[in-house]
CSV table of C-alpha atoms in Angstrom, one decimal:
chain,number,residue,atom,x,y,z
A,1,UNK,CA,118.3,91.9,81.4
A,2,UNK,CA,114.8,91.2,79.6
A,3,UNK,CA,112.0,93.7,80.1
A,4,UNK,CA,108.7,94.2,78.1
A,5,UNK,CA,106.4,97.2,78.2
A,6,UNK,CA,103.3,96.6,79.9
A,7,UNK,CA,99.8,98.8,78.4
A,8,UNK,CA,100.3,101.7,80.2
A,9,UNK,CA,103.9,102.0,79.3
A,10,UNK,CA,105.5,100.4,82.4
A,11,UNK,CA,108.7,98.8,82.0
A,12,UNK,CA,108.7,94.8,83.5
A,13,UNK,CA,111.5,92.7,84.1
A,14,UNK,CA,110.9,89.0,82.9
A,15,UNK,CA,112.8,85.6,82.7
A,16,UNK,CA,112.1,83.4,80.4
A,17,UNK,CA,114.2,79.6,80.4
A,18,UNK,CA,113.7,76.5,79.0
A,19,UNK,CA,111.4,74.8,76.3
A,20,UNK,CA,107.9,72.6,76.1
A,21,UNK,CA,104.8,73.8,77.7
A,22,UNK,CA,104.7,77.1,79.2
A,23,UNK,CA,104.2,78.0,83.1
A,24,UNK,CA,103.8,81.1,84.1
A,25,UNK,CA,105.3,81.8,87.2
A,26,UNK,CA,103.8,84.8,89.4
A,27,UNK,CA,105.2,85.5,92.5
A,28,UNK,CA,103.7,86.9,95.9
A,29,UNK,CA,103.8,91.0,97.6
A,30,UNK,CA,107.2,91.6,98.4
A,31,UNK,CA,108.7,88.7,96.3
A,32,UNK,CA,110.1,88.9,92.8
A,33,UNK,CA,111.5,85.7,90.5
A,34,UNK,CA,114.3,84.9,92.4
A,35,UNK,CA,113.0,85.2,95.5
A,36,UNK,CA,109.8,83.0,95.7
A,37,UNK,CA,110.8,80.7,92.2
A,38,UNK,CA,114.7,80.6,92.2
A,39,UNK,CA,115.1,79.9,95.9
A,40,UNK,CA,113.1,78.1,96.5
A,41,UNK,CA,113.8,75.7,93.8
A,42,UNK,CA,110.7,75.3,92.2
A,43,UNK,CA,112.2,76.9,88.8
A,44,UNK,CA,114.5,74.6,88.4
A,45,UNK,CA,113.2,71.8,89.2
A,46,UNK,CA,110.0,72.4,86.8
A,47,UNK,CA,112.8,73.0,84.2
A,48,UNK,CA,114.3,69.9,85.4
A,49,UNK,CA,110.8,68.4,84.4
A,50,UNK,CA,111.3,69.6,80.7
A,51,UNK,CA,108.6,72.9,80.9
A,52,UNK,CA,109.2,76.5,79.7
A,53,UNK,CA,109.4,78.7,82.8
A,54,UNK,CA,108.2,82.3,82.1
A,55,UNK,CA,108.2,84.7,85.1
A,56,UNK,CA,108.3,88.4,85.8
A,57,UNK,CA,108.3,91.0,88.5
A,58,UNK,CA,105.1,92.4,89.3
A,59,UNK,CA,105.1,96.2,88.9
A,60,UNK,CA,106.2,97.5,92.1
A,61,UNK,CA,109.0,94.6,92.6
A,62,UNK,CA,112.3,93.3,92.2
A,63,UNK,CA,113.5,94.8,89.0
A,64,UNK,CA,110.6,96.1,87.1
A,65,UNK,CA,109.0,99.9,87.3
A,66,UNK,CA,108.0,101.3,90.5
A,67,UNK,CA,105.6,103.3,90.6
A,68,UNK,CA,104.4,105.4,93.3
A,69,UNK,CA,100.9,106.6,92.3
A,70,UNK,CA,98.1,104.4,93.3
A,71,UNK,CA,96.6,105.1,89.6
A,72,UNK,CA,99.2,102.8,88.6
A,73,UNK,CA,97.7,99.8,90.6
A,74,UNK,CA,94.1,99.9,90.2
A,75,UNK,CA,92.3,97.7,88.8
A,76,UNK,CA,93.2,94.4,86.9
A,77,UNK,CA,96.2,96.5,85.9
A,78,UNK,CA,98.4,93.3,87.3
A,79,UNK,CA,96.1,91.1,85.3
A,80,UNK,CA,96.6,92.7,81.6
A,81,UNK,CA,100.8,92.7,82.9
A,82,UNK,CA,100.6,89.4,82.6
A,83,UNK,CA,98.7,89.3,79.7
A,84,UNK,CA,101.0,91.7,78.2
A,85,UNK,CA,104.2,89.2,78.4
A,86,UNK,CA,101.9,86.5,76.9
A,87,UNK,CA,101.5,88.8,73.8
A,88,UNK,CA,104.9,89.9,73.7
A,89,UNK,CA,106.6,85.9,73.9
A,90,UNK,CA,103.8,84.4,71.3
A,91,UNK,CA,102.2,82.3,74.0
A,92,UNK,CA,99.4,80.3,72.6
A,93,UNK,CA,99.0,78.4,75.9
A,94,UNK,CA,99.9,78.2,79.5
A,95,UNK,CA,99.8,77.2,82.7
A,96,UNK,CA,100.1,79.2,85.7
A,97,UNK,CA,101.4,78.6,89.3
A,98,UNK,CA,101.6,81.5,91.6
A,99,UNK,CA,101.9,82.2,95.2
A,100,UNK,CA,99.7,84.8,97.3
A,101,UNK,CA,99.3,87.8,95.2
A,102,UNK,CA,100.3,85.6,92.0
A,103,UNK,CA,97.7,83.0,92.8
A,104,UNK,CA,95.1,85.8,92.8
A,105,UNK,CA,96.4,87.0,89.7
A,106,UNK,CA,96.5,84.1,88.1
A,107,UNK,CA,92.9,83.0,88.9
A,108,UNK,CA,91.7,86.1,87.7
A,109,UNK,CA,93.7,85.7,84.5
A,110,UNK,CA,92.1,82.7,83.9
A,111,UNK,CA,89.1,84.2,83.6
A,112,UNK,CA,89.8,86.7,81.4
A,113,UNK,CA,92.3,85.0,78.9
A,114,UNK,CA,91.5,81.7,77.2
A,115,UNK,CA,95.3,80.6,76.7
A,116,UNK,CA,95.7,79.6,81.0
A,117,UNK,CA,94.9,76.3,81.1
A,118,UNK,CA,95.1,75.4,84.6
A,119,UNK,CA,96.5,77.7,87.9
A,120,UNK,CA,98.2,76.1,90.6
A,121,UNK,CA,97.4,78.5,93.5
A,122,UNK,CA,100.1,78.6,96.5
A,123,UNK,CA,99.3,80.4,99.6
A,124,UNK,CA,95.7,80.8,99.5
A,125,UNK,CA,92.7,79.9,101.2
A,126,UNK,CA,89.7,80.1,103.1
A,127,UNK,CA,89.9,83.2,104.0
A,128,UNK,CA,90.3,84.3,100.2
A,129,UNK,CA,86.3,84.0,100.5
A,130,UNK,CA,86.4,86.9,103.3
A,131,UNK,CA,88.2,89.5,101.7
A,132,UNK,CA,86.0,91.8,99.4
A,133,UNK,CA,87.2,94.5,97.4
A,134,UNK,CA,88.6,97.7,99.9
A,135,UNK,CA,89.2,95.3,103.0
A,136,UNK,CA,90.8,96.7,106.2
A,137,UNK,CA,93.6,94.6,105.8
A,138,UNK,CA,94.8,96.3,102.6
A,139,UNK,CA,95.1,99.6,104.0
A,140,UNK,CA,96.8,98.8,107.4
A,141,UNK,CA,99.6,97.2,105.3
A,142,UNK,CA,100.3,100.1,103.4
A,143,UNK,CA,100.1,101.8,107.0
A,144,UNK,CA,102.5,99.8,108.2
A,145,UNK,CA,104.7,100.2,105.1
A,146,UNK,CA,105.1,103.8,105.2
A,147,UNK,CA,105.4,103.7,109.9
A,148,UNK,CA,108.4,105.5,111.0
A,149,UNK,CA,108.3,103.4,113.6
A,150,UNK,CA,108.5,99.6,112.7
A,151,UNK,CA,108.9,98.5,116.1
A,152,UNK,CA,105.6,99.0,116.9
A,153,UNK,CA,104.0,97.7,114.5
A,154,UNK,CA,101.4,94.7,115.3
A,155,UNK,CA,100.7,91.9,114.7
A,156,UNK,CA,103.2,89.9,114.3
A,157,UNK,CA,102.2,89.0,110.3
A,158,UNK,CA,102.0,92.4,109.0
A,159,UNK,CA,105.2,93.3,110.8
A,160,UNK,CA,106.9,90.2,109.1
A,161,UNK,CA,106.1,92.1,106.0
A,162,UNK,CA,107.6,95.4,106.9
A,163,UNK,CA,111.0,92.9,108.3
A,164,UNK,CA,110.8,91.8,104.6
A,165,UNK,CA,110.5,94.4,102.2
A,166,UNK,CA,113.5,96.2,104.8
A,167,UNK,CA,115.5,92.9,103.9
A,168,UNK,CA,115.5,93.4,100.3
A,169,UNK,CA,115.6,96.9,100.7
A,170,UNK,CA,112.3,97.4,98.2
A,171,UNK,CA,110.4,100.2,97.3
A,172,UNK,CA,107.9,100.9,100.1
A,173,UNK,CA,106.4,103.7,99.0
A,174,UNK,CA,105.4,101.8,95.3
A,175,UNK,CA,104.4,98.8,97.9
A,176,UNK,CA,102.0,100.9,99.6
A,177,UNK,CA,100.6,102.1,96.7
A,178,UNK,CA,99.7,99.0,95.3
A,179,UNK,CA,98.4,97.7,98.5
A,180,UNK,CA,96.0,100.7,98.8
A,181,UNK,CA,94.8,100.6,95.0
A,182,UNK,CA,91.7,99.1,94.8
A,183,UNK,CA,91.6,95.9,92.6
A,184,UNK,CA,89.3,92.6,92.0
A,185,UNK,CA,89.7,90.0,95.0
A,186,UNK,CA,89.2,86.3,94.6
A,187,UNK,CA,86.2,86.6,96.2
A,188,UNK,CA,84.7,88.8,93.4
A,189,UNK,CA,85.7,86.4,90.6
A,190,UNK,CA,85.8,83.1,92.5
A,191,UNK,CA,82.7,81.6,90.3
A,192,UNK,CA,83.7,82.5,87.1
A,193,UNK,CA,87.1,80.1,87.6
A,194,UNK,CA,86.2,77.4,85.1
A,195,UNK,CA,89.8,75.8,84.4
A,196,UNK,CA,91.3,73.2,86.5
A,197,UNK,CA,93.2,74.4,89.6
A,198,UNK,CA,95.2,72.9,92.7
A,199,UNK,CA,95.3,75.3,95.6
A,200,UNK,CA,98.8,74.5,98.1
A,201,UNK,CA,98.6,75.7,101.5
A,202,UNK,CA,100.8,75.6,104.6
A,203,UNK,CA,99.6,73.7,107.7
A,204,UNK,CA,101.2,77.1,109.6
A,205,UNK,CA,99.4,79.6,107.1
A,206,UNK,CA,96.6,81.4,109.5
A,207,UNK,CA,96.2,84.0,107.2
A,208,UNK,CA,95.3,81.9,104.5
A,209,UNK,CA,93.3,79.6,106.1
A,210,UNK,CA,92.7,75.9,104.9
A,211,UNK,CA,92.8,75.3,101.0
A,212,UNK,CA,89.8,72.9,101.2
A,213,UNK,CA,86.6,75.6,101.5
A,214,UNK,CA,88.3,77.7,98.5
A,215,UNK,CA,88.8,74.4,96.6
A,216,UNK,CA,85.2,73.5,97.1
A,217,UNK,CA,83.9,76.8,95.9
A,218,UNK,CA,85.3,76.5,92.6
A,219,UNK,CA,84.4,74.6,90.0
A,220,UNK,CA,87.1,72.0,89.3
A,221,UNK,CA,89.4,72.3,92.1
A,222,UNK,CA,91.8,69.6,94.7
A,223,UNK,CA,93.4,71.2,98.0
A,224,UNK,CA,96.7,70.4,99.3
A,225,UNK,CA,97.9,71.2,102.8
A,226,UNK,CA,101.9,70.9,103.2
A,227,UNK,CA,103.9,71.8,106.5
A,228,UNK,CA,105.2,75.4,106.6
A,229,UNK,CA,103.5,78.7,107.2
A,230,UNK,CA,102.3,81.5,103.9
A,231,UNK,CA,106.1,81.6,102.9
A,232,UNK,CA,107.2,78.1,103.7
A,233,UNK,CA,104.7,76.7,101.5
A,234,UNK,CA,107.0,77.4,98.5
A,235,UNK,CA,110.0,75.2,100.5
A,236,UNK,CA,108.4,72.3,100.9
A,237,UNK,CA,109.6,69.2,99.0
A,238,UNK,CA,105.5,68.3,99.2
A,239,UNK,CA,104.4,71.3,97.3
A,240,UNK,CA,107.0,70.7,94.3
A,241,UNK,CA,105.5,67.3,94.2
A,242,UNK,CA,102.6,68.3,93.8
A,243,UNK,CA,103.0,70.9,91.1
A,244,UNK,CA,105.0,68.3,88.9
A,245,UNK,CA,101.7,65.6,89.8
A,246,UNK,CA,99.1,68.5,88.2
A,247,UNK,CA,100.9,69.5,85.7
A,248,UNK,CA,101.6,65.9,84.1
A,249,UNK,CA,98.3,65.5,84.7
A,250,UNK,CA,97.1,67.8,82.5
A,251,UNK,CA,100.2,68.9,80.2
């Protein structure tokens, strides 16, 4: 199995498939590449399409390196990983589409590395304009993480993603730590976003809140609300759609 060395000398799983232009696939906290692209079926079917389908697990996830020192988080550490498999595959150019923690990653790369051309942004929303650097919500994850005592954990959304990262039997010590690191937020680099970007939401997602507010605080931006709730939105027939529509759009 493929892995590339990110900067700081952690080792990172990646899948790369296919030919044409390149999309970058970044999945969401507790995900990895077959869990949010291959089931889904929005790998295949943008293979089906004719594009190059480059994803990885985040540090932390799935098969890649996990860590369990904050230090190893911090920062736009998750950023430069993905610009690290750029450099190491000779990508000139790229578009991304990730989902949660990938679409905040991959609006934030596109500020920092000329070769994204566009982000499709899955799972995020309004209340991506709430959430500053160090919010509560970080640190009662990584509380609820670590519990000895899942059954009491509420609400219901954070304890769906203790019920998950149980499922897949993951790391949740290396989870926690990345949820406690502190790192950039969309709403600390939402105005320097200048490429084009589709934001996907579900019609169930509270958490994320409606795409439309987000859309309209960056600078070239369309909203899209499916059915489903935060991880249904990757399901629905809808959302493929409308990655194939942006992308022909602007391939």
């Amino acid at each position: 199995m493929p892995h590339f060395t990110a900067a700081d000398g952690t080792s990172l799983y990646y899948d790369d498939q296919g030919e044409g232009t390149v999309v970058l696939l970044l999945h969401g906290f507790v995900g990895d590449v077959n869990i949010d692209w291959v089931r889904s079926g929005i790998l295949d079917r943008l293979l089906d399409e004719g594009y190059r389908t480059v994803g990885y697990d985040a540090r932390g996830h799935g098969l890649s390196d996990k860590p369990h020192d904050t230090e190893a988080y911090t920062g736009d550490v998750l950023t430069r990983d993905a610009t690290s498999l750029l450099d190491t595959l000779g990508v000139e150019a790229c578009f991304v589409v990730g989902f949660s923690m990938g679409a905040r990653t991959g609006l934030h790369l596109a500020t920092l590395d000329d070769r994204v051309r566009g982000v499709v942004a899955l799972g995020v929303g309004e209340s991506s304009l709430r959430l500053a650097e160090g919010a509560p919500g970080a640190g009662a994850l990584s509380d609820v993480l670590l519990t000895d005592d899942p059954d009491s954990i509420e609400p219901a959304a954070l304890r769906h993603y203790r019920e998950m990262a149980d499922a897949i039997h993951a790391d949740r010590v290396a989870l926690a730590a990345l949820m406690s690191a502190p790192k950039p937020e969309i709403i600390d680099f939402v105005d320097d976003v200048r490429v084009p970007v589709l934001i996907v939401t579900g019609s169930d997602d509270v958490g994320a809140g409606a795409p439309d507010p987000l859309a309209a605080r960056l600078a070239d931006a369309e909203a899209v609300t499916t059915a489903g709730d935060h991880a249904g939105v990757k399901d629905q027939r809808a959302t493929q759609e409308a990655i194939v529509e942006y992308l022909a759009k602007r391939s």
